[in-house]
PDB file of C-alpha atoms in Angstrom:
ATOM      1  CA  MET A 213     -28.715 -36.819  -8.157  1.00  0.00           C
ATOM      2  CA  GLU A 214     -25.147 -38.042  -7.814  1.00  0.00           C
ATOM      3  CA  GLU A 215     -22.333 -35.767  -9.008  1.00  0.00           C
ATOM      4  CA  MET A 216     -20.758 -36.803 -12.313  1.00  0.00           C
ATOM      5  CA  LYS A 217     -17.309 -38.370 -11.981  1.00  0.00           C
ATOM      6  CA  LYS A 218     -15.025 -37.709 -14.911  1.00  0.00           C
ATOM      7  CA  ALA A 219     -11.763 -39.234 -16.072  1.00  0.00           C
ATOM      8  CA  VAL A 220      -9.113 -38.092 -18.528  1.00  0.00           C
ATOM      9  CA  ILE A 221      -7.886 -40.935 -20.733  1.00  0.00           C
ATOM     10  CA  SER A 222      -4.853 -40.447 -22.969  1.00  0.00           C
ATOM     11  CA  ILE A 223      -3.538 -42.826 -25.611  1.00  0.00           C
ATOM     12  CA  LEU A 224      -0.170 -42.394 -27.321  1.00  0.00           C
ATOM     13  CA  GLY A 225       1.798 -44.652 -29.624  1.00  0.00           C
ATOM     14  CA  GLU A 226       2.522 -45.743 -33.150  1.00  0.00           C
ATOM     15  CA  ASP A 227      -0.602 -45.629 -35.300  1.00  0.00           C
ATOM     16  CA  ARG A 228      -2.198 -48.971 -36.130  1.00  0.00           C
ATOM     17  CA  LYS A 229      -5.609 -50.391 -36.899  1.00  0.00           C
ATOM     18  CA  GLY A 230      -7.940 -51.088 -34.002  1.00  0.00           C
ATOM     19  CA  ILE A 231      -6.771 -48.611 -31.361  1.00  0.00           C
ATOM     20  CA  ILE A 232     -10.014 -46.616 -31.267  1.00  0.00           C
ATOM     21  CA  ALA A 233     -12.204 -49.705 -31.685  1.00  0.00           C
ATOM     22  CA  ASN A 234     -10.547 -51.613 -28.839  1.00  0.00           C
ATOM     23  CA  VAL A 235     -10.394 -48.687 -26.411  1.00  0.00           C
ATOM     24  CA  THR A 236     -14.031 -47.715 -26.999  1.00  0.00           C
ATOM     25  CA  ARG A 237     -15.105 -51.376 -26.682  1.00  0.00           C
ATOM     26  CA  ILE A 238     -13.605 -51.482 -23.185  1.00  0.00           C
ATOM     27  CA  LEU A 239     -15.256 -48.177 -22.278  1.00  0.00           C
ATOM     28  CA  TYR A 240     -18.599 -49.596 -23.440  1.00  0.00           C
ATOM     29  CA  GLU A 241     -18.079 -52.768 -21.383  1.00  0.00           C
ATOM     30  CA  TYR A 242     -17.563 -50.630 -18.252  1.00  0.00           C
ATOM     31  CA  ASP A 243     -20.598 -48.422 -19.010  1.00  0.00           C
ATOM     32  CA  VAL A 244     -18.393 -45.363 -19.570  1.00  0.00           C
ATOM     33  CA  ASN A 245     -19.774 -42.463 -21.610  1.00  0.00           C
ATOM     34  CA  ILE A 246     -17.396 -40.415 -23.774  1.00  0.00           C
ATOM     35  CA  LEU A 247     -18.053 -36.716 -23.178  1.00  0.00           C
ATOM     36  CA  ASP A 248     -15.339 -35.229 -25.363  1.00  0.00           C
ATOM     37  CA  ILE A 249     -12.680 -36.628 -27.646  1.00  0.00           C
ATOM     38  CA  SER A 250      -9.705 -35.376 -29.627  1.00  0.00           C
ATOM     39  CA  GLN A 251      -7.607 -37.601 -31.849  1.00  0.00           C
ATOM     40  CA  THR A 252      -4.776 -36.929 -34.256  1.00  0.00           C
ATOM     41  CA  ILE A 253      -2.039 -38.688 -36.179  1.00  0.00           C
ATOM     42  CA  VAL A 254       1.242 -36.883 -36.820  1.00  0.00           C
ATOM     43  CA  SER A 255       4.022 -38.630 -38.765  1.00  0.00           C
ATOM     44  CA  GLY A 256       2.621 -42.025 -37.834  1.00  0.00           C
ATOM     45  CA  LEU A 257       2.245 -41.159 -34.135  1.00  0.00           C
ATOM     46  CA  PHE A 258      -1.287 -41.643 -32.813  1.00  0.00           C
ATOM     47  CA  SER A 259      -2.572 -39.552 -29.923  1.00  0.00           C
ATOM     48  CA  MET A 260      -6.032 -39.344 -28.418  1.00  0.00           C
ATOM     49  CA  ILE A 261      -7.459 -37.624 -25.347  1.00  0.00           C
ATOM     50  CA  LEU A 262     -10.886 -38.578 -24.009  1.00  0.00           C
ATOM     51  CA  ILE A 263     -12.950 -36.983 -21.282  1.00  0.00           C
ATOM     52  CA  ALA A 264     -15.233 -39.691 -19.956  1.00  0.00           C
ATOM     53  CA  ASP A 265     -18.077 -40.021 -17.479  1.00  0.00           C
ATOM     54  CA  VAL A 266     -17.140 -42.841 -15.083  1.00  0.00           C
ATOM     55  CA  SER A 267     -20.099 -42.287 -12.724  1.00  0.00           C
ATOM     56  CA  SER A 268     -21.941 -45.499 -13.546  1.00  0.00           C
ATOM     57  CA  GLU A 269     -22.374 -48.011 -10.747  1.00  0.00           C
ATOM     58  CA  HIS A 270     -21.156 -50.580 -13.310  1.00  0.00           C
ATOM     59  CA  CYS A 271     -17.815 -48.797 -13.681  1.00  0.00           C
ATOM     60  CA  ASP A 272     -15.165 -50.022 -11.260  1.00  0.00           C
ATOM     61  CA  PHE A 273     -12.468 -47.378 -11.826  1.00  0.00           C
ATOM     62  CA  ASP A 274      -9.540 -49.589 -10.792  1.00  0.00           C
ATOM     63  CA  ARG A 275     -10.684 -52.472 -13.007  1.00  0.00           C
ATOM     64  CA  LEU A 276     -11.271 -50.069 -15.916  1.00  0.00           C
ATOM     65  CA  ASN A 277      -7.783 -48.652 -15.449  1.00  0.00           C
ATOM     66  CA  GLN A 278      -6.275 -52.157 -15.461  1.00  0.00           C
ATOM     67  CA  ALA A 279      -8.292 -53.268 -18.502  1.00  0.00           C
ATOM     68  CA  LEU A 280      -7.118 -50.229 -20.468  1.00  0.00           C
ATOM     69  CA  ALA A 281      -3.491 -50.708 -19.345  1.00  0.00           C
ATOM     70  CA  ASP A 282      -3.618 -54.349 -20.447  1.00  0.00           C
ATOM     71  CA  GLU A 283      -5.094 -53.359 -23.813  1.00  0.00           C
ATOM     72  CA  GLY A 284      -2.408 -50.701 -24.199  1.00  0.00           C
ATOM     73  CA  LYS A 285       0.288 -53.354 -23.739  1.00  0.00           C
ATOM     74  CA  ARG A 286      -1.438 -55.601 -26.267  1.00  0.00           C
ATOM     75  CA  LEU A 287      -1.665 -52.748 -28.804  1.00  0.00           C
ATOM     76  CA  ASN A 288       1.824 -51.439 -27.946  1.00  0.00           C
ATOM     77  CA  VAL A 289       0.496 -47.984 -26.999  1.00  0.00           C
ATOM     78  CA  GLN A 290       0.545 -46.092 -23.712  1.00  0.00           C
ATOM     79  CA  ILE A 291      -2.870 -45.608 -22.112  1.00  0.00           C
ATOM     80  CA  ARG A 292      -3.176 -43.444 -18.994  1.00  0.00           C
ATOM     81  CA  VAL A 293      -6.341 -42.923 -16.980  1.00  0.00           C
ATOM     82  CA  GLN A 294      -6.643 -40.171 -14.377  1.00  0.00           C
ATOM     83  CA  ARG A 295      -9.594 -38.951 -12.403  1.00  0.00           C
ATOM     84  CA  SER A 296     -10.338 -35.464 -13.712  1.00  0.00           C
ATOM     85  CA  GLU A 297     -10.138 -33.797 -10.302  1.00  0.00           C
ATOM     86  CA  ILE A 298      -6.576 -35.108  -9.869  1.00  0.00           C
ATOM     87  CA  PHE A 299      -5.658 -34.103 -13.416  1.00  0.00           C
ATOM     88  CA  GLU A 300      -7.066 -30.597 -12.916  1.00  0.00           C
ATOM     89  CA  ALA A 301      -5.342 -30.164  -9.539  1.00  0.00           C
ATOM     90  CA  MET A 302      -1.990 -31.198 -11.034  1.00  0.00           C
ATOM     91  CA  HIS A 303      -2.281 -28.603 -13.788  1.00  0.00           C
ATOM     92  CA  GLN A 304      -3.372 -25.582 -11.745  1.00  0.00           C
ATOM     93  CA  ILE A 305      -0.925 -22.846 -10.868  1.00  0.00           C
TER      94      ILE A 305
END
């Protein structure tokens, strides 16, 4: 069995309708499974962190990254996607 590939997806920006719906729609289109999620709104600022399984053969990581970046521009929020192994390596002491 192939090892699971994970990504860390972060969304940050002014709260508005449709952020979660549009981001999760794109994840569904790329056959991405959400493993863990945390979302909060503080003083009108929306933030969400997702841990996602991007192992599917239907998930082209670069195209997913671009689709989410494009949607972030459309929604006027910042969306960052990082492979979890890179994220974890950057945050180890």
